[in-house]
Amino acid sequence: MNAFKFSAVALALAASFSASAMTSIADADLSQVSGQEGVSIVADLNINIGAFTYTDDGASVSFNNIGIKGMMIATIDVLTAAAFVPAVNASVMAAGGYDAARAAAVVTAAGVATGWTGQDVVQFAFPVVGSGAVTADARLATPTITVASITTGHNGASFGGIVIKNLDLQGTKVWMYGHK
């Protein structure tokens, strides 16, 4: 009997905690909510695209049975301008060998050219798997892309296929923002 009473009390407490977790938040108060830094995605890809065909003036080339298979790990974060600018500066400095002043000039010019005016930015990042004492085979987090056949015209004859193994995106960052 005591176990039954204890279970009933536990159930009542759990229900009340669940209800409080589902409390609605006014839009004005939502900006004050914090605690989640971003979203992480781990995917085991098994994608098949029947065909990708390019046609121009009646002639065509088709890439048939495109497969994307393997693991992919990514994070998605929303960055403010204060976080975005240093991240892009660091990438420009690393890629171009520029000092901070030159990198800042490149980033400013790129921002003007693409319509960035200081708005928040969505960052898609593909982290490096394994670091320090933890090591991992990078191929465990890289997909393979295959194209079973490539055909031209409408005769269906194939002149081969393509395989791209270990498409390593680790360390890659993609930034996306809206503009007018």
XYZ file of C-alpha atoms in Angstrom:
180
model
C 0.000 0.000 0.000
C 2.855 2.377 0.832
C 4.388 1.728 -2.596
C 1.063 2.666 -4.189
C 0.850 5.918 -2.169
C 4.479 6.733 -2.981
C 3.837 6.110 -6.691
C 0.766 8.359 -6.609
C 2.731 11.173 -4.935
C 5.619 10.772 -7.409
C 3.174 10.855 -10.324
C 1.496 14.007 -8.992
C 4.852 15.743 -8.522
C 6.036 14.717 -11.980
C 2.825 16.041 -13.527
C 3.194 19.379 -11.751
C 6.835 19.726 -12.846
C 5.887 18.842 -16.412
C 3.131 21.434 -16.395
C 5.465 24.138 -15.129
C 7.986 23.260 -17.835
C 5.286 23.870 -20.446
C 4.345 27.342 -19.214
C 3.883 29.738 -22.123
C 6.253 32.681 -22.473
C 5.233 36.047 -23.884
C 7.173 37.185 -26.958
C 8.581 40.163 -25.066
C 9.998 37.846 -22.386
C 11.410 35.299 -24.844
C 14.530 37.362 -25.549
C 15.537 36.966 -21.907
C 15.559 33.158 -22.090
C 19.031 31.687 -22.190
C 20.771 28.433 -21.568
C 20.781 26.769 -24.966
C 23.914 27.549 -26.921
C 22.914 25.956 -30.209
C 21.882 22.756 -31.908
C 24.100 19.780 -32.708
C 23.282 17.388 -35.516
C 24.719 13.931 -36.031
C 23.378 12.151 -39.096
C 23.995 8.795 -40.718
C 23.242 9.749 -44.308
C 21.719 7.301 -46.766
C 20.534 9.591 -49.553
C 19.755 8.605 -53.143
C 18.948 11.114 -55.861
C 17.578 9.384 -58.960
C 19.115 11.829 -61.421
C 20.441 15.337 -61.752
C 20.032 16.493 -65.360
C 21.319 19.665 -66.983
C 19.701 20.606 -70.301
C 20.754 23.415 -72.634
C 19.492 23.963 -76.187
C 18.133 20.409 -76.380
C 21.381 18.717 -75.312
C 21.650 17.235 -71.859
C 23.932 15.546 -69.386
C 22.556 13.412 -66.554
C 24.217 12.269 -63.361
C 22.263 9.149 -62.396
C 21.728 7.449 -59.043
C 23.633 9.910 -56.901
C 24.287 8.460 -53.480
C 25.449 10.241 -50.338
C 26.291 7.815 -47.569
C 28.151 8.146 -44.298
C 28.264 10.172 -41.137
C 27.944 13.920 -40.826
C 28.368 15.950 -37.665
C 27.399 19.617 -37.533
C 26.424 22.360 -35.143
C 24.042 25.239 -35.741
C 24.380 28.447 -33.748
C 22.954 31.948 -34.012
C 25.722 34.532 -33.715
C 25.353 38.199 -32.872
C 27.476 40.713 -34.760
C 29.827 40.823 -31.756
C 30.508 37.078 -32.150
C 30.289 36.889 -35.963
C 32.894 39.512 -36.874
C 35.747 37.965 -34.829
C 34.876 34.487 -36.169
C 35.069 35.670 -39.776
C 38.220 37.702 -39.074
C 39.887 34.578 -37.634
C 38.895 32.544 -40.706
C 40.203 35.206 -43.103
C 43.454 35.487 -41.141
C 43.933 31.693 -41.188
C 43.024 31.241 -44.860
C 44.779 34.279 -46.286
C 47.677 34.704 -43.905
C 46.529 38.268 -43.236
C 47.144 40.304 -40.118
C 44.144 41.515 -38.099
C 43.882 44.913 -39.854
C 43.939 43.421 -43.362
C 41.467 40.691 -42.359
C 39.097 43.315 -40.932
C 39.243 45.255 -44.218
C 38.438 42.102 -46.203
C 35.550 41.214 -43.876
C 34.133 44.756 -44.067
C 34.302 44.730 -47.878
C 32.687 41.283 -48.031
C 29.928 42.402 -45.657
C 29.156 45.443 -47.793
C 29.194 43.350 -50.978
C 26.788 40.761 -49.553
C 24.385 43.082 -47.740
C 25.376 42.289 -44.152
C 24.435 45.233 -41.930
C 25.055 43.846 -38.453
C 22.115 41.446 -38.212
C 22.338 38.082 -36.447
C 23.947 35.288 -38.440
C 23.243 31.555 -38.498
C 26.476 29.540 -38.371
C 26.666 25.957 -39.621
C 29.918 24.387 -38.436
C 31.392 20.960 -39.016
C 33.586 20.332 -35.979
C 36.863 18.438 -35.996
C 36.223 14.978 -34.582
C 38.677 14.080 -31.853
C 41.197 16.416 -30.325
C 43.809 16.269 -27.627
C 43.813 12.899 -25.887
C 40.731 11.785 -27.837
C 41.517 10.862 -31.409
C 39.161 9.584 -34.062
C 39.507 8.471 -37.632
C 38.214 11.447 -39.634
C 36.682 9.030 -42.141
C 34.114 8.083 -39.508
C 32.566 11.552 -39.846
C 32.862 12.070 -43.595
C 30.337 11.023 -46.228
C 31.074 9.367 -49.568
C 29.331 10.617 -52.699
C 28.795 8.322 -55.677
C 27.370 8.880 -59.142
C 26.542 5.495 -60.685
C 26.509 6.707 -64.289
C 26.871 9.825 -66.386
C 24.927 9.952 -69.640
C 24.600 12.514 -72.401
C 21.716 13.076 -74.737
C 18.863 10.652 -74.866
C 20.668 7.454 -75.890
C 21.267 6.190 -72.350
C 24.908 5.196 -72.957
C 27.053 5.866 -69.906
C 30.617 7.050 -69.978
C 31.379 6.107 -66.394
C 30.675 7.201 -62.873
C 32.246 9.212 -60.070
C 33.113 8.420 -56.467
C 34.156 11.100 -53.988
C 35.357 9.350 -50.842
C 35.771 10.913 -47.432
C 34.356 14.356 -48.193
C 35.949 15.882 -45.106
C 34.095 19.021 -44.030
C 35.685 19.098 -40.556
C 36.652 22.622 -39.582
C 34.323 24.134 -42.201
C 31.985 26.969 -41.196
C 29.141 28.351 -43.275
C 27.446 31.613 -42.298
C 23.967 32.553 -43.483
C 22.014 35.781 -43.052
C 19.114 37.535 -44.686
C 19.317 40.882 -46.450
C 17.388 43.097 -48.818
